[in-house]
mmCIF file of C-alpha atoms in Angstrom:
data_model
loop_
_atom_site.group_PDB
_atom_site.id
_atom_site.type_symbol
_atom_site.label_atom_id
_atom_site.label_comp_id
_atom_site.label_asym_id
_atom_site.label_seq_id
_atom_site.Cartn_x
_atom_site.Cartn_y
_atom_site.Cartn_z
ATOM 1 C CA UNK A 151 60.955 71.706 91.862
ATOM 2 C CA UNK A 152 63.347 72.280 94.787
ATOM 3 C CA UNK A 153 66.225 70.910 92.882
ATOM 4 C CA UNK A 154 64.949 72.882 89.430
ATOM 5 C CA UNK A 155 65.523 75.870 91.402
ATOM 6 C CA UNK A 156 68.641 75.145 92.994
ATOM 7 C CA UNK A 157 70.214 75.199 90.076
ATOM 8 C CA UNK A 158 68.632 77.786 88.097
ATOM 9 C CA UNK A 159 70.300 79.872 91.265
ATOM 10 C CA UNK A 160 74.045 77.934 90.402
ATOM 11 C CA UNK A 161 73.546 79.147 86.989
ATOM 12 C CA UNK A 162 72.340 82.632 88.007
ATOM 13 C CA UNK A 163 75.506 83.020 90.274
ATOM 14 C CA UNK A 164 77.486 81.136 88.398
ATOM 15 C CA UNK A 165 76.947 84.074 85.539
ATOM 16 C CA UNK A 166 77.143 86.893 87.144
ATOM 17 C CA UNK A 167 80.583 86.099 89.107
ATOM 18 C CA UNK A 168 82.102 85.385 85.302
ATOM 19 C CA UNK A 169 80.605 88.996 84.704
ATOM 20 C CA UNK A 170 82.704 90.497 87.700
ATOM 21 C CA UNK A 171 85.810 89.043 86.577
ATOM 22 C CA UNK A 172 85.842 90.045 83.056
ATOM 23 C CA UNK A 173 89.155 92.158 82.791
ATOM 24 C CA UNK A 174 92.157 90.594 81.235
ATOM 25 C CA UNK A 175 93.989 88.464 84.094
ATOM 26 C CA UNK A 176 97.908 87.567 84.214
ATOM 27 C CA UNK A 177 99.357 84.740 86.167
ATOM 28 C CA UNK A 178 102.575 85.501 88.715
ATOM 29 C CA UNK A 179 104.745 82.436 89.087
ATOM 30 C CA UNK A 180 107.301 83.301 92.131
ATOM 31 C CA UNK A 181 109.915 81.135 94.051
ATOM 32 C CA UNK A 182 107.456 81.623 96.651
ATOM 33 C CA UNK A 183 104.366 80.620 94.577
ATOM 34 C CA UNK A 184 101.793 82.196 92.189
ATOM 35 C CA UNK A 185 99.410 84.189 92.319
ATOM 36 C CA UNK A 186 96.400 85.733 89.180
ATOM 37 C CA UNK A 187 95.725 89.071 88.977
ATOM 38 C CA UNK A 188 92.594 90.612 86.913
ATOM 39 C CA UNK A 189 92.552 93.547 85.829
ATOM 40 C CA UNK A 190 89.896 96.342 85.528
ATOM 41 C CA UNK A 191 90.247 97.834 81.810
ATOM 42 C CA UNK A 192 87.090 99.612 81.911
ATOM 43 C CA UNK A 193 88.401 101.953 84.859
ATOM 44 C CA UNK A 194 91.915 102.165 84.151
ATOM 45 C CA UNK A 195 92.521 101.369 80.580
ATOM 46 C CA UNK A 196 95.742 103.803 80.258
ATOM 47 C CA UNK A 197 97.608 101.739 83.246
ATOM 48 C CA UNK A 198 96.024 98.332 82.051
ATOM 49 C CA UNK A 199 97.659 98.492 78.902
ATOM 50 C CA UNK A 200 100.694 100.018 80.091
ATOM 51 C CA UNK A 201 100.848 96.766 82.218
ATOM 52 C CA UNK A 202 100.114 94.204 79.826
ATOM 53 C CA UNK A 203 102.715 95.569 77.230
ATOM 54 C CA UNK A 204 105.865 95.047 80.235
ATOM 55 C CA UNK A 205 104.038 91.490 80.679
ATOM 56 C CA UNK A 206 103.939 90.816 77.093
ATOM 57 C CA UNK A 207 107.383 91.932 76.580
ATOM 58 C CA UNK A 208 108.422 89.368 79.431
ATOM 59 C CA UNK A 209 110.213 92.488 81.397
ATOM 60 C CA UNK A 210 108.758 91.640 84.368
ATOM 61 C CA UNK A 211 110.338 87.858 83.961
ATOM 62 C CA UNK A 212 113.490 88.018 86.737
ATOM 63 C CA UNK A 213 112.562 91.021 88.649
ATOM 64 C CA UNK A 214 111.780 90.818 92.021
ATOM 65 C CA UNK A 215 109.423 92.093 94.776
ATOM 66 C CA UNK A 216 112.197 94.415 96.483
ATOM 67 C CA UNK A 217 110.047 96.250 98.950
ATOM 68 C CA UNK A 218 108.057 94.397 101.470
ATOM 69 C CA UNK A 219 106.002 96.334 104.685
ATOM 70 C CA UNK A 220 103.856 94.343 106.138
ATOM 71 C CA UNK A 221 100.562 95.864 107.014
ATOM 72 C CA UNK A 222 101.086 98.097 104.225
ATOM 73 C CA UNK A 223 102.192 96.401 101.146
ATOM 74 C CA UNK A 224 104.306 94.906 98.669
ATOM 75 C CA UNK A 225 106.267 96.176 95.520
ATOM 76 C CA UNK A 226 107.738 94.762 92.347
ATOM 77 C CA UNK A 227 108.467 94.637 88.967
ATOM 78 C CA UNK A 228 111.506 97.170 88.503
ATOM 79 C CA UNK A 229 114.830 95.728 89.915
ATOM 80 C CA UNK A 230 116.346 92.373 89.038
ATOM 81 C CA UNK A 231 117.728 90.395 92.311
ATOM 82 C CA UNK A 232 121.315 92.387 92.573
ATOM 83 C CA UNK A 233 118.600 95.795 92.900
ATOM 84 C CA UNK A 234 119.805 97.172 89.847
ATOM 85 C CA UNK A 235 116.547 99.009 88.192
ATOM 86 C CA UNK A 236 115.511 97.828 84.663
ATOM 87 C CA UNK A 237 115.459 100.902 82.398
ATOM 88 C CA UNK A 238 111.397 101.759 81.629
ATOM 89 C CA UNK A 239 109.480 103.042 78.757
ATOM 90 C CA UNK A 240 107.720 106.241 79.155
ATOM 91 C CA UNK A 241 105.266 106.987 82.665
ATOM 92 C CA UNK A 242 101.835 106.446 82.259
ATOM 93 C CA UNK A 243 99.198 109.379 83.184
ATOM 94 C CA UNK A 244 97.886 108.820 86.564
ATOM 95 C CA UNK A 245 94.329 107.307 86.513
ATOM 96 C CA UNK A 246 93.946 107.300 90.469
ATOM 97 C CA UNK A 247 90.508 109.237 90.138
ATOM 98 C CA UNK A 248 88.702 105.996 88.638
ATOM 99 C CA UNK A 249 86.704 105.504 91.569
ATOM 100 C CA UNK A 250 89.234 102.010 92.621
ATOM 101 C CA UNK A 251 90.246 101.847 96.157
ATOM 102 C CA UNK A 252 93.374 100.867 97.918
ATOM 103 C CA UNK A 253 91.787 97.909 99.392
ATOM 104 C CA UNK A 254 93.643 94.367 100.165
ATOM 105 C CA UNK A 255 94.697 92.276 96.975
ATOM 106 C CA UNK A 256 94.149 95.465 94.780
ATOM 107 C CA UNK A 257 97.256 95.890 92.710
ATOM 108 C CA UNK A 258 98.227 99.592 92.153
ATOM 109 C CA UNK A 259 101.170 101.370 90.847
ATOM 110 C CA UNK A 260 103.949 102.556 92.078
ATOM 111 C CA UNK A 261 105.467 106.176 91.581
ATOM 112 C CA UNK A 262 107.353 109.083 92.708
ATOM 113 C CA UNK A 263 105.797 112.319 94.134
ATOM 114 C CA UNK A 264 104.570 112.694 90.217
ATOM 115 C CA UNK A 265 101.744 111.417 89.918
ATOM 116 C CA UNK A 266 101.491 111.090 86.260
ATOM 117 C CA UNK A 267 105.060 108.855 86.859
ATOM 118 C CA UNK A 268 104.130 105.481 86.773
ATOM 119 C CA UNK A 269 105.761 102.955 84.703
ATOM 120 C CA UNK A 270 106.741 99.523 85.498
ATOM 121 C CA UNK A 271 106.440 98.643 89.304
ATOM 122 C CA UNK A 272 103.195 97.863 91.512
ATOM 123 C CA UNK A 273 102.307 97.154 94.863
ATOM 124 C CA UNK A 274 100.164 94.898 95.883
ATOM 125 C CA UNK A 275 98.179 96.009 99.066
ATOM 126 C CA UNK A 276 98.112 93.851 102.301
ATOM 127 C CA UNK A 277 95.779 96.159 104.543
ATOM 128 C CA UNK A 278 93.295 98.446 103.358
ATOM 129 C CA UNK A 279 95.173 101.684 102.768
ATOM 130 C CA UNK A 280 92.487 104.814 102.369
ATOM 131 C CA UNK A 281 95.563 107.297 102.599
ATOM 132 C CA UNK A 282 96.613 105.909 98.998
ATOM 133 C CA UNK A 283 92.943 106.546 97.811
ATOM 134 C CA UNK A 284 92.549 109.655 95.544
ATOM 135 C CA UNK A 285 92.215 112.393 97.038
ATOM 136 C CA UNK A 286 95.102 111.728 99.693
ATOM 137 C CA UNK A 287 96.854 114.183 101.550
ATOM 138 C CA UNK A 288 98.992 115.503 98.722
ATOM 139 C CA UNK A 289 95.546 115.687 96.414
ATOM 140 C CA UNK A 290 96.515 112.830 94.880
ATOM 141 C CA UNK A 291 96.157 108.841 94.872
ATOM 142 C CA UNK A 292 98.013 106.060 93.336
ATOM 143 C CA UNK A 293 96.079 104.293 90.766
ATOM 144 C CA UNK A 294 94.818 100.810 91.104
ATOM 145 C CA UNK A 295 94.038 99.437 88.039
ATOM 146 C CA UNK A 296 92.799 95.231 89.519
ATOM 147 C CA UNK A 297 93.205 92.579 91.847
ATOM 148 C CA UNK A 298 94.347 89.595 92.893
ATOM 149 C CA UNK A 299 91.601 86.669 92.409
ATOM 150 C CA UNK A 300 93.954 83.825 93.189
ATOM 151 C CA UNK A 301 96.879 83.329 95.205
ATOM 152 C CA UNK A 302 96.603 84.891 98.178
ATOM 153 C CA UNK A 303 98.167 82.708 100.202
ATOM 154 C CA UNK A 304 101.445 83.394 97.977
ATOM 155 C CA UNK A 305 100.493 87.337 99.017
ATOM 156 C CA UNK A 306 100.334 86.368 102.907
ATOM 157 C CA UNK A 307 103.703 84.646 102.388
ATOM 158 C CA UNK A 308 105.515 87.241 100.521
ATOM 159 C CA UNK A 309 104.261 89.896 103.330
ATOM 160 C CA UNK A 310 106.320 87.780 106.337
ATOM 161 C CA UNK A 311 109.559 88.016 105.002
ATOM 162 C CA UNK A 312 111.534 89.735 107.070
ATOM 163 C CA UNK A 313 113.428 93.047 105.389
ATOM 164 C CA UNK A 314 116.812 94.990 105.808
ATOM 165 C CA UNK A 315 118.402 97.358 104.657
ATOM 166 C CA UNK A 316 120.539 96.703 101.594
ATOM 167 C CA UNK A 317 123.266 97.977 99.260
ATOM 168 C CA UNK A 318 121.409 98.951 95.734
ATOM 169 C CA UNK A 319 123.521 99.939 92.797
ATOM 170 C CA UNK A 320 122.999 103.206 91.876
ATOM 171 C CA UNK A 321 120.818 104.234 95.020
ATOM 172 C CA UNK A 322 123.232 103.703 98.400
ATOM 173 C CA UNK A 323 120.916 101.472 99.990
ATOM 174 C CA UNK A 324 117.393 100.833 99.954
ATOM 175 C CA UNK A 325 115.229 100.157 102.854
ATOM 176 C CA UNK A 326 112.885 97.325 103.380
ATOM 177 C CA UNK A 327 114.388 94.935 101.122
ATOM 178 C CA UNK A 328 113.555 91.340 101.770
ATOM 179 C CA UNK A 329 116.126 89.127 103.723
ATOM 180 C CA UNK A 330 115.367 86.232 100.833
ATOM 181 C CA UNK A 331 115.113 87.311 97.310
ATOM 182 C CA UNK A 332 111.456 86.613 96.343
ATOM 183 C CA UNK A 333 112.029 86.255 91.956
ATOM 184 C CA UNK A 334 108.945 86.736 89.645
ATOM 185 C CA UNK A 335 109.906 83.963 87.287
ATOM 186 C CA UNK A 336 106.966 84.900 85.042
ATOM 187 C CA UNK A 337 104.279 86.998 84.209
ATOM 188 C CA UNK A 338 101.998 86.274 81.760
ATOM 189 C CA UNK A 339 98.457 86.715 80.116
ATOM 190 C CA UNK A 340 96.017 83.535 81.101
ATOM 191 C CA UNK A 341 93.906 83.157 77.380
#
């Protein structure tokens, strides 16, 4: 009887973590490792879509993770390795009032002081970080649309890089920049 119910609970948790993981997920392969992101459709269809359409396109395939804080976060998906930004289709609307927090692992998107101008690159947090939450000091929050369910180790390693500051086409220099260029090789959608 012991054993019967044993693994009526396996089944029972066994079901309802597939239920909390039921958004679409997409796989990160890095020179530093990969990592699987899933993400929440339901909340944040608008940026989930807008995602899956640069993976599907392979734009994010040779772009890099170009701003690294640790404690904070870290940010990809818009220049290639010589930090010259990939031209982007048109900004998403912002969708930071979907209830989603900041939290560590959540992916969210980057912007400018526009909220509603998000288009290609995302941050992954490494710290819970209210002061991105909606609504933030300037009213507004940055919209996190999933999370990373596997790979966090890759996450950890990406966050000890060291940074500098370094010549960017286009820009002068940008700050924070990792010391070794960290390459997403691929992104794509896990069937």
């Amino acid at each position: 009887m012991k054993k019967i119910i044993s693994t009526l609970l396996l089944v029972i948790i066994y079901s309802v973590s597939s239920l909390a993981f039921a958004g679409p997920k997409v796989e990160f392969k890095t020179n530093m490792g990969n990592f699987v992101v899933e993400l929440d459709s339901e909340k944040a269809p608008k940026t989930s879509a807008n995602f899956l359409n640069y993976v599907k396109s392979g734009f994010y395939n040779g772009t890099i993770f170009h701003r690294v804080i640790d404690g904070f976060m870290i940010q990809g998906g818009g220049f290639t390795p010589d930090l010259t930004q990939k031209p982007t289709d048109t900004p998403v609307v912002s969708e930071s009032q979907n209830g989603l927090k900041n939290q560590t692992y959540t992916i969210a998107m980057a912007r400018t002081s526009d909220p509603d101008s998000a288009t290609a690159q995302f941050f992954i947090n490494v710290k819970d970080n209210q002061g991105l939450d909606y609504p933030n000091a300037m009213g507004n929050g940055y919209t996190v649309f999933g999370k990373v369910i596997s790979g966090t180790q890759t996450i950890d390693a990406i966050r000890k890089v060291p940074t500098m500051v370094a010549p960017a086409p286009k820009m002068g220099r940008m700050s924070d920049v990792p010391t070794k260029t960290i390459v997403i090789e691929s992104a794509m959608i896990l069937k």
